[in-house]
Coordinates of C-alpha atoms in Angstrom, one line a residue:
E858 CA 36.8 197.1 103.6
W859 CA 36.4 193.4 103.9
E860 CA 32.8 193.9 104.7
A861 CA 32.6 196.3 102.0
Q862 CA 33.6 193.8 99.4
G863 CA 31.3 190.9 100.2
R864 CA 33.6 189.5 102.4
E865 CA 36.4 188.4 99.4
S866 CA 39.0 186.2 100.5
G867 CA 41.1 188.4 98.5
E868 CA 41.1 191.2 101.3
L869 CA 42.2 189.1 103.9
Y870 CA 45.5 189.0 105.8
R871 CA 48.3 186.9 104.7
G872 CA 52.2 186.5 105.0
A873 CA 54.0 189.3 107.6
R874 CA 50.8 191.0 107.8
L875 CA 48.7 188.0 109.1
A876 CA 51.3 187.1 111.5
A877 CA 52.0 190.8 112.7
A878 CA 48.2 191.1 113.6
L879 CA 47.9 187.5 115.0
D880 CA 50.8 188.8 117.6
W881 CA 49.3 191.9 118.4
D882 CA 45.9 190.0 118.9
S883 CA 47.1 187.7 121.7
Q884 CA 47.8 190.7 123.8
H885 CA 45.0 193.0 122.7
T886 CA 42.2 190.2 122.6
E887 CA 39.9 192.4 124.5
R888 CA 40.3 195.3 122.3
L889 CA 38.8 193.4 118.9
N890 CA 34.9 193.8 117.6
S891 CA 33.1 190.6 116.5
L892 CA 33.6 191.9 112.9
E893 CA 37.4 192.1 113.4
R894 CA 38.0 188.8 115.0
E895 CA 36.1 187.0 112.7
F896 CA 38.2 188.9 109.9
L897 CA 41.5 187.2 112.2
D898 CA 39.8 183.9 112.1
R899 CA 38.9 184.0 108.5
S900 CA 42.4 185.0 107.4
R901 CA 44.2 182.6 109.7
L902 CA 42.0 179.8 108.4
E903 CA 42.6 181.0 104.7
S904 CA 46.1 180.7 105.2
E905 CA 46.1 177.5 106.9
R906 CA 44.2 176.0 104.0
E907 CA 46.8 178.1 101.7
A908 CA 49.4 176.2 103.2
R909 CA 48.0 172.8 103.0
Q910 CA 47.4 173.4 99.6
Q911 CA 51.0 174.5 98.7
R912 CA 52.2 171.5 100.8
A913 CA 50.2 169.3 98.6
Q914 CA 51.3 170.7 95.5
N915 CA 54.9 170.5 96.7
R916 CA 54.8 167.2 97.5
K917 CA 53.2 165.9 94.2
L918 CA 56.1 168.2 92.7
R919 CA 58.6 166.3 94.6
S920 CA 57.0 162.9 93.7
L921 CA 57.1 164.3 90.2
L922 CA 60.6 165.6 90.2
L923 CA 61.3 162.0 91.9
G924 CA 60.0 160.3 88.8
A925 CA 61.7 162.6 86.2
G926 CA 64.6 161.9 87.9
A927 CA 64.4 158.4 87.8
M928 CA 63.1 158.5 84.4
L929 CA 66.1 160.7 83.7
I930 CA 68.9 158.3 85.4
V931 CA 67.5 155.5 83.4
A932 CA 67.3 157.2 80.1
V933 CA 70.8 158.2 80.7
A934 CA 71.9 154.7 81.8
A935 CA 70.3 153.4 78.5
A936 CA 72.5 155.9 76.3
V937 CA 75.5 155.0 78.7
V938 CA 74.9 151.1 77.8
A939 CA 73.9 152.1 74.1
V940 CA 77.3 154.3 73.3
V941 CA 79.0 151.2 75.4
Q942 CA 77.1 148.9 73.2
Q943 CA 78.0 151.1 69.8
H944 CA 81.7 151.8 71.2
N945 CA 82.1 148.0 71.7
A946 CA 80.6 147.1 68.7
S947 CA 82.7 149.6 66.6
D948 CA 85.5 148.3 67.9
A949 CA 84.8 144.6 67.2
A950 CA 84.2 145.6 63.7
R951 CA 87.4 147.8 63.6
T952 CA 89.0 144.8 64.6
A953 CA 87.8 142.5 62.6
L954 CA 88.6 144.1 59.8
A955 CA 92.1 144.9 61.0
R956 CA 92.6 141.3 60.9
Q957 CA 91.0 140.8 57.6
L958 CA 93.4 143.4 56.2
G959 CA 96.1 141.7 58.1
A960 CA 95.2 138.2 56.4
Q961 CA 95.0 139.9 52.8
A962 CA 98.4 141.5 53.5
V963 CA 100.2 138.1 54.3
T964 CA 98.7 136.5 51.4
E965 CA 98.8 139.7 49.0
P966 CA 101.7 138.9 46.3
R967 CA 102.2 142.6 45.5
L968 CA 104.9 143.7 47.8
D969 CA 103.2 147.6 47.8
R970 CA 99.8 146.0 48.5
A971 CA 100.8 144.0 51.0
M972 CA 102.8 147.1 53.2
L973 CA 99.5 149.2 52.8
L974 CA 97.0 146.8 53.9
A975 CA 99.4 145.8 57.2
R976 CA 100.0 149.4 57.7
E977 CA 96.2 150.2 57.6
A978 CA 95.7 146.9 60.0
V979 CA 97.8 148.4 62.9
K980 CA 96.4 151.8 62.3
L981 CA 92.7 150.4 62.7
N982 CA 94.1 148.2 65.6
R983 CA 97.1 148.4 67.4
S984 CA 97.9 144.6 68.8
Q985 CA 100.3 142.2 69.1
E986 CA 98.7 140.8 66.0
T987 CA 98.2 143.2 63.4
E988 CA 102.0 144.5 64.4
G989 CA 103.2 140.8 63.5
T990 CA 101.7 140.7 60.5
L991 CA 103.7 143.9 59.6
L992 CA 106.6 142.2 60.9
T993 CA 105.9 139.7 58.6
T994 CA 105.4 141.7 55.3
L995 CA 108.4 143.8 56.3
E996 CA 110.7 140.8 56.2
R997 CA 109.3 139.2 52.9
Q998 CA 111.6 141.6 51.6
P999 CA 113.9 143.9 53.9
A1000 CA 115.9 145.1 50.9
V1001 CA 112.8 146.8 49.2
I1002 CA 112.7 150.4 50.2
G1003 CA 110.5 152.2 47.8
T1004 CA 107.7 151.4 45.3
F1005 CA 106.6 153.2 42.2
A1006 CA 102.6 153.5 41.6
L1007 CA 102.6 153.3 37.9
P1008 CA 99.0 153.6 36.5
I1009 CA 99.2 150.8 34.2
S1010 CA 100.7 147.0 34.7
T1011 CA 102.7 146.7 31.3
A1012 CA 105.9 145.4 31.4
P1013 CA 107.7 148.9 32.0
Q1014 CA 111.6 149.7 31.1
L1015 CA 114.0 151.6 33.1
A1016 CA 116.4 154.8 32.6
L1017 CA 118.2 157.0 35.4
R1018 CA 119.3 160.2 34.6
P1019 CA 123.0 160.1 35.3
D1020 CA 122.3 162.9 38.1
G1021 CA 119.8 160.3 39.8
R1022 CA 117.2 162.8 40.2
T1023 CA 114.7 161.4 37.6
L1024 CA 113.7 157.9 36.6
A1025 CA 112.3 157.3 33.6
V1026 CA 109.9 154.6 32.9
S1027 CA 108.7 153.4 29.6
H1028 CA 106.1 150.8 28.4
A1029 CA 106.4 149.8 24.7
R1030 CA 104.4 149.8 21.9
T1031 CA 103.5 147.1 19.0
N1032 CA 104.9 148.3 15.7
L1033 CA 104.0 147.6 12.9
Y1034 CA 105.8 144.3 12.1
G1035 CA 104.7 142.9 15.6
Y1036 CA 108.2 142.5 17.0
A1037 CA 108.4 144.7 19.7
E1038 CA 107.7 143.2 23.0
G1039 CA 104.6 144.5 25.4
V1040 CA 101.2 145.6 23.9
S1041 CA 100.6 149.4 26.1
L1042 CA 100.6 153.2 25.5
G1043 CA 104.1 153.6 24.3
D1044 CA 104.7 156.1 26.4
V1045 CA 107.4 157.6 28.9
R1046 CA 106.6 158.9 32.7
F1047 CA 109.0 160.5 34.8
Y1048 CA 109.4 160.1 38.6
D1049 CA 111.4 161.5 41.2
P1050 CA 113.3 158.5 42.8
R1051 CA 113.9 159.7 46.1
S1052 CA 109.6 160.4 46.8
Q1053 CA 108.4 158.1 44.0
V1054 CA 106.0 161.0 42.9
A1055 CA 105.4 161.6 39.1
Q1056 CA 106.9 164.7 37.5
G1057 CA 105.7 166.3 34.3
R1058 CA 103.5 164.9 31.8
P1059 CA 104.4 161.6 30.2
L1060 CA 105.5 161.3 26.5
T1061 CA 103.6 159.6 24.3
D1062 CA 105.3 159.3 20.8
F1063 CA 107.5 156.6 22.5
S1064 CA 107.4 153.0 20.4
G1065 CA 110.9 151.1 21.5
A1066 CA 111.1 148.1 23.5
G1067 CA 113.9 148.7 25.4
P1068 CA 114.1 152.3 27.9
P1069 CA 115.0 155.4 26.5
V1070 CA 118.5 156.5 26.7
Y1071 CA 120.1 159.8 28.8
S1072 CA 123.2 161.1 27.6
S1073 CA 126.5 160.8 29.9
D1074 CA 125.9 164.2 31.1
G1075 CA 122.2 164.1 31.5
S1076 CA 120.9 166.5 29.0
L1077 CA 119.6 164.9 26.1
L1078 CA 117.1 162.1 26.4
A1079 CA 116.6 159.7 22.9
Y1080 CA 114.0 157.2 22.3
P1081 CA 112.3 155.5 18.7
T1082 CA 109.3 157.3 17.7
A1083 CA 106.0 155.3 16.8
D1084 CA 106.6 157.6 13.1
I1085 CA 106.3 155.7 10.1
P1086 CA 108.3 156.0 8.5
P1087 CA 110.9 155.6 11.8
S1088 CA 112.8 157.9 13.8
I1089 CA 114.6 158.8 16.8
A1090 CA 113.6 161.0 19.2
V1091 CA 116.4 163.6 20.9
R1092 CA 114.8 166.0 23.6
D1093 CA 115.9 168.2 26.1
A1094 CA 116.3 165.7 29.4
H1095 CA 115.3 168.6 31.6
T1096 CA 112.5 170.5 30.0
R1097 CA 111.4 167.5 27.8
A1098 CA 111.1 170.1 24.6
L1099 CA 112.1 168.2 21.0
I1100 CA 115.6 169.2 19.7
A1101 CA 115.9 167.1 17.2
K1102 CA 114.0 163.8 15.0
L1103 CA 116.8 161.6 13.7
T1104 CA 115.6 160.1 10.3
F1105 CA 117.1 157.1 8.5
D1106 CA 118.6 156.1 5.0
P1107 CA 115.4 155.7 3.1
L1108 CA 117.0 153.6 0.4
Q1109 CA 118.0 151.1 3.3
I1110 CA 114.5 151.2 4.9
G1111 CA 113.1 150.4 1.5
R1112 CA 115.4 147.3 1.2
L1113 CA 115.4 146.0 4.3
T1114 CA 113.2 146.3 7.8
P1115 CA 115.1 147.7 10.5
D1116 CA 114.2 146.6 14.0
I1117 CA 114.4 150.6 15.6
A1118 CA 112.1 149.3 18.4
H1119 CA 115.0 147.0 20.2
A1120 CA 117.9 149.6 18.4
S1121 CA 120.6 150.5 21.2
I1122 CA 121.4 154.4 21.3
L1123 CA 124.5 156.0 22.4
T1124 CA 125.5 159.5 22.6
S1125 CA 129.0 161.0 22.8
P1126 CA 130.3 162.3 25.9
D1127 CA 130.2 165.7 24.3
G1128 CA 126.3 165.4 23.3
R1129 CA 127.3 166.3 19.7
T1130 CA 127.0 162.7 17.9
L1131 CA 124.4 160.4 18.3
Y1132 CA 124.7 156.7 17.0
C1133 CA 122.0 154.2 17.0
A1134 CA 122.6 150.4 16.4
Y1135 CA 119.8 148.2 15.0
R1136 CA 119.4 144.7 13.3
V1137 CA 117.6 144.7 9.7
F1138 CA 115.1 141.5 8.9
R1139 CA 114.1 140.6 5.7
L1140 CA 110.8 140.4 4.5
G1141 CA 109.3 137.1 3.5
P1142 CA 105.9 136.0 2.6
T1143 CA 104.5 136.7 6.1
V1144 CA 105.8 139.1 9.2
A1145 CA 106.4 135.5 10.3
N1146 CA 109.0 134.8 7.8
L1147 CA 111.1 138.0 8.9
R1148 CA 115.1 136.7 8.8
P1149 CA 117.2 138.4 11.0
G1150 CA 120.2 140.0 9.1
A1151 CA 123.4 142.1 10.0
T1152 CA 123.4 145.1 12.2
Y1153 CA 124.0 149.0 11.1
V1154 CA 125.0 151.7 13.1
V1155 CA 124.1 155.1 12.1
Q1156 CA 125.7 158.6 13.4
W1157 CA 124.0 161.9 13.4
S1158 CA 125.0 165.0 14.2
L1159 CA 123.4 167.1 17.3
P1160 CA 121.8 169.2 17.2
S1161 CA 121.1 169.7 13.6
G1162 CA 119.9 166.2 13.2
R1163 CA 122.0 165.8 10.2
R1164 CA 122.7 162.2 8.8
L1165 CA 126.5 161.1 9.3
S1166 CA 126.7 158.0 7.6
T1167 CA 125.2 154.3 8.0
T1168 CA 127.5 151.4 8.3
R1169 CA 127.2 147.7 8.8
I1170 CA 129.1 146.4 11.3
D1171 CA 128.2 143.0 12.1
S1172 CA 127.1 140.4 10.3
I1173 CA 125.1 138.6 12.8
G1174 CA 123.2 139.8 15.9
V1175 CA 125.3 142.5 18.6
L1176 CA 124.5 141.6 22.0
A1177 CA 126.0 144.7 23.4
L1178 CA 127.7 148.4 22.6
R1179 CA 129.4 150.9 24.4
L1180 CA 131.2 154.0 23.7
T1181 CA 134.6 153.8 25.4
A1182 CA 138.0 156.1 25.6
A1183 CA 136.2 159.2 26.3
G1184 CA 133.8 158.3 23.7
T1185 CA 136.8 157.7 20.5
R1186 CA 136.4 154.0 21.0
L1187 CA 132.9 151.7 20.1
V1188 CA 133.2 148.0 21.6
V1189 CA 131.0 145.5 19.9
V1190 CA 129.9 142.6 21.1
D1191 CA 128.2 139.6 19.4
A1192 CA 127.9 135.9 20.2
R1193 CA 131.6 135.0 18.9
S1194 CA 133.6 138.1 19.6
V1195 CA 134.5 141.6 20.8
S1196 CA 135.5 144.2 18.1
V1197 CA 136.9 147.9 18.9
L1198 CA 135.8 150.1 16.2
D1199 CA 137.1 154.0 16.0
A1200 CA 133.8 155.9 17.2
S1201 CA 134.2 158.7 14.5
S1202 CA 134.9 156.8 11.2
L1203 CA 133.5 153.3 12.6
R1204 CA 136.8 151.7 10.8
H1205 CA 137.4 148.5 12.5
L1206 CA 140.6 148.4 14.4
R1207 CA 140.5 144.6 16.3
S1208 CA 138.6 141.8 16.9
V1209 CA 139.2 139.1 19.6
P1210 CA 137.4 136.1 19.5
I1211 CA 135.5 134.7 22.8
R1212 CA 137.2 131.5 24.3
P1213 CA 135.0 129.7 25.4
A1214 CA 132.1 131.3 23.6
P1215 CA 128.6 131.4 25.2
S1216 CA 126.2 128.9 24.7
A1217 CA 122.9 130.5 23.0
P1218 CA 124.0 134.2 25.0
S1219 CA 120.7 135.9 25.7
A1220 CA 121.8 139.4 27.2
A1221 CA 125.1 140.9 27.9
A1222 CA 126.6 144.2 29.1
I1223 CA 130.1 146.1 28.7
S1224 CA 131.7 147.9 31.8
P1225 CA 132.2 151.5 31.6
D1226 CA 135.9 151.3 31.1
G1227 CA 135.3 148.3 28.2
R1228 CA 137.6 146.0 29.6
T1229 CA 134.9 143.3 30.9
I1230 CA 132.2 142.1 29.5
A1231 CA 128.9 140.1 31.2
I1232 CA 127.0 137.8 29.2
G1233 CA 124.0 136.1 30.2
S1234 CA 122.6 132.8 28.4
R1235 CA 119.5 130.7 27.9
S1236 CA 120.8 128.4 30.4
G1237 CA 121.2 130.8 33.2
Q1238 CA 124.6 130.9 33.1
M1239 CA 126.7 134.1 33.5
S1240 CA 130.0 134.4 32.0
F1241 CA 132.4 137.3 32.4
I1242 CA 134.9 138.0 29.4
K1243 CA 137.9 140.0 29.5
A1244 CA 138.0 142.2 26.7
S1245 CA 141.7 142.8 25.5
T1246 CA 142.2 138.9 25.3
G1247 CA 138.4 137.4 24.7
R1248 CA 139.0 135.1 27.5
A1249 CA 136.0 133.9 29.3
R1250 CA 135.2 132.5 32.6
A1251 CA 131.9 131.1 34.2
G1252 CA 130.5 132.9 37.3
A1253 CA 129.9 131.2 40.6
G1254 CA 126.3 131.0 40.6
A1255 CA 123.8 131.1 37.7
H1256 CA 120.1 131.7 37.2
S1257 CA 117.6 128.8 36.7
T1258 CA 116.1 130.5 33.6
T1259 CA 116.9 132.7 31.0
V1260 CA 118.8 135.3 31.9
S1261 CA 117.1 138.5 30.4
S1262 CA 118.9 141.5 31.1
V1263 CA 122.5 142.5 32.5
V1264 CA 123.6 146.0 33.4
Y1265 CA 126.7 147.3 35.0
A1266 CA 126.9 149.9 37.5
P1267 CA 128.2 153.4 36.8
D1268 CA 131.4 152.5 38.8
G1269 CA 131.8 148.7 36.8
R1270 CA 132.4 147.3 40.2
A1271 CA 128.9 145.6 40.4
V1272 CA 126.9 143.9 37.6
A1273 CA 123.0 142.9 38.3
S1274 CA 121.7 140.7 35.9
T1275 CA 117.1 139.1 35.9
G1276 CA 116.4 136.0 34.8
T1277 CA 112.8 134.3 33.9
D1278 CA 113.1 132.8 37.3
N1279 CA 111.9 136.3 38.8
R1280 CA 115.3 136.5 40.9
V1281 CA 117.9 139.6 40.6
L1282 CA 121.7 138.5 41.3
V1283 CA 124.4 141.0 41.6
W1284 CA 127.6 140.1 41.1
N1285 CA 131.4 141.0 41.8
P1286 CA 133.0 141.2 38.5
R1287 CA 136.4 140.7 39.6
T1288 CA 135.8 137.8 41.6
E1289 CA 133.0 136.4 38.8
T1290 CA 130.5 135.5 42.2
T1291 CA 127.2 136.7 43.1
A1292 CA 127.3 139.5 45.9
Q1293 CA 123.6 139.4 46.6
V1294 CA 120.4 137.7 45.6
F1295 CA 117.0 139.5 45.2
T1296 CA 114.2 137.3 44.3
A1297 CA 111.3 140.1 43.3
P1298 CA 108.0 139.7 45.4
A1299 CA 105.6 139.8 41.8
Q1300 CA 106.0 138.6 38.3
Q1301 CA 108.7 137.9 36.2
V1302 CA 111.1 140.9 36.9
Q1303 CA 111.5 142.3 33.7
A1304 CA 114.3 145.7 33.6
I1305 CA 116.8 146.9 36.5
A1306 CA 118.9 150.3 36.4
F1307 CA 121.4 151.2 38.8
S1308 CA 121.5 154.5 40.6
P1309 CA 124.6 156.6 40.3
D1310 CA 125.9 155.9 43.2
A1311 CA 125.3 152.1 42.9
R1312 CA 123.8 152.0 46.4
T1313 CA 120.2 151.3 44.8
L1314 CA 119.2 149.1 42.7
Y1315 CA 115.7 149.6 40.7
T1316 CA 113.5 146.6 38.9
S1317 CA 110.5 146.5 37.1
S1318 CA 107.9 143.5 36.5
L1319 CA 106.0 142.3 34.3
D1320 CA 102.6 143.4 36.6
G1321 CA 104.1 146.9 36.5
V1322 CA 105.5 146.9 39.6
V1323 CA 108.8 149.0 39.9
L1324 CA 110.6 148.4 43.3
K1325 CA 113.6 150.2 44.7
W1326 CA 116.4 147.9 46.8
D1327 CA 118.9 148.8 49.0
L1328 CA 122.5 147.1 47.9
T1329 CA 124.3 148.8 51.3
G1330 CA 122.3 146.9 54.2
E1331 CA 121.9 150.0 55.4
Q1332 CA 118.8 151.7 54.1
G1333 CA 116.2 148.5 54.6
F1334 CA 114.3 147.5 57.0
G1335 CA 116.9 146.2 59.6
R1336 CA 120.1 145.9 60.0
R1337 CA 122.6 142.2 60.0
F1338 CA 125.7 142.0 62.2
A1339 CA 127.6 139.3 63.8
L1340 CA 127.1 138.6 67.5
G1341 CA 131.0 137.3 67.7
V1342 CA 132.5 134.0 69.0
G1343 CA 131.2 132.4 71.9
S1344 CA 132.3 132.3 75.1
P1345 CA 136.1 130.7 75.2
C1346 CA 135.0 128.0 78.0
C1347 CA 132.4 126.4 76.5
G1348 CA 132.9 126.7 72.4
P1349 CA 132.0 129.4 69.7
A1350 CA 128.2 127.0 69.3
S1351 CA 125.8 129.8 69.8
P1352 CA 121.8 128.6 69.1
L1353 CA 120.3 129.8 65.6
A1354 CA 117.6 132.1 67.4
P1355 CA 119.4 133.4 70.3
P1356 CA 117.2 134.8 73.2
L1357 CA 117.0 138.4 73.0
A1358 CA 116.1 141.0 76.1
R1359 CA 115.9 144.8 75.5
S1360 CA 116.6 147.3 78.4
P1361 CA 113.2 149.6 79.7
D1362 CA 115.2 152.5 77.7
G1363 CA 115.8 151.1 74.8
T1364 CA 119.3 151.4 74.6
T1365 CA 120.8 148.2 75.3
F1366 CA 120.2 144.6 74.6
A1367 CA 121.1 141.1 75.7
I1368 CA 122.0 138.3 73.5
R1369 CA 123.1 135.3 74.3
L1370 CA 126.1 134.5 72.9
G1371 CA 127.4 130.8 74.0
T1372 CA 126.3 128.1 76.6
S1373 CA 127.1 130.5 79.8
T1374 CA 127.4 134.4 78.2
I1375 CA 125.4 136.8 77.6
G1376 CA 126.7 139.7 75.7
L1377 CA 125.4 143.2 75.9
F1378 CA 124.9 145.4 72.5
S1379 CA 124.4 149.5 72.0
A1380 CA 120.8 149.4 70.1
R1381 CA 122.5 152.4 68.7
T1382 CA 125.7 151.5 67.4
L1383 CA 125.2 147.9 67.2
H1384 CA 128.7 147.2 69.1
Q1385 CA 129.3 144.8 72.0
Q1386 CA 129.5 146.5 75.3
A1387 CA 129.9 144.0 77.6
A1388 CA 129.7 139.7 78.3

């Protein structure tokens, strides 16, 4: 067949056939003719040639594979280097950004922003530097336990619902006569005091300079409106639906200019009567020539909104009013005296002069039982007056500038005052001494409000920041406690900043108590376990 095909190489033996033929030939060489001999020789030579070609091709392939492998190793190494460099660059950028945010946190005057910046710095790069920045930020005001993110920055006023579940934040609107404080949208917004999250839609018809007023049972919310002529809106405190719109005596409105924006609004304990005390002004040639006049009280019946009476109660400006004795008595305080009126008829029952009369009073508050009055002055001095006798005693401590607002706690055991010195003083009215002093980390403090349990204080400032303060020392950052006396052998002297060590499991810490004494304390209870 090989001969017939012109001796084509494709007909030659290869592989196993060639091996078998050559093995047979080694034993039967004499039996092959010349053509068969030539066929086997050509098959062997062709197989050897192809084997050499295959070995050469294999060597070439191995060289190519080695080159490709080397290139792959180089590429992988370059990729690893690039990834490492990129990772290092990202780490460096992240570290630099964390340091930048930490530096901003230290210099940021607003505490809420400073806290967020410091926390983000730690999140980007947890290190001693960023954790130290966060610690420094927390230590700026350890008693602050919450902030409210208000949408506008204009002198908010505060009112807390008696059940403590809603904080109303109001913003004043400049009224027709220009004597309401602040210029803004004129609205009331509502927040959850626990989560600091906004609740529902704001009320947009507000025009008071002070906060809205909740009834004692928390069912009603009342405030001056932006209507002309002026009116008082009474709403359901839960649904915020309008219950009544209370109007004033049109004859009096025509003769005088009532300062409704600064009016004091009170509701009877049963929620059936609403009182509004306001001061009137007599118009001059211009708005700048308004002359202050007497103080009037209007009574309305609820929910009908029928006006019951309009009565003049004081010839000079009233500092504070409060319903006492289950709503049967109205206590009125001005710069010179304390008066008690019958809440139903507004008939004058008795008055006592304040002695000594406070100089240049600027703000006042009456205790829930009506027995004590706290008055702040433009000099920063606080005075505490016994309502039954009018005897005044100066508080031990004072603001360095004008006292702007005074508020009693719901239980009457504490009084908070604010001043233009940006400080909040919490007083014990029984001892007339300051129990706590807070310096607001923002612009001038504008308003204050106690929680129903008097464990928390809320403040607002001119830049629109509302802060939540811990009054118990248990909710804020860190806890203070006494280390105890020193060693008996060496006296009670202790270093101002004692060395401290914490056990590896974190349950115990050791503090130097004296020259030769180490105290072991429980990290959970802070009680001393050994010395």
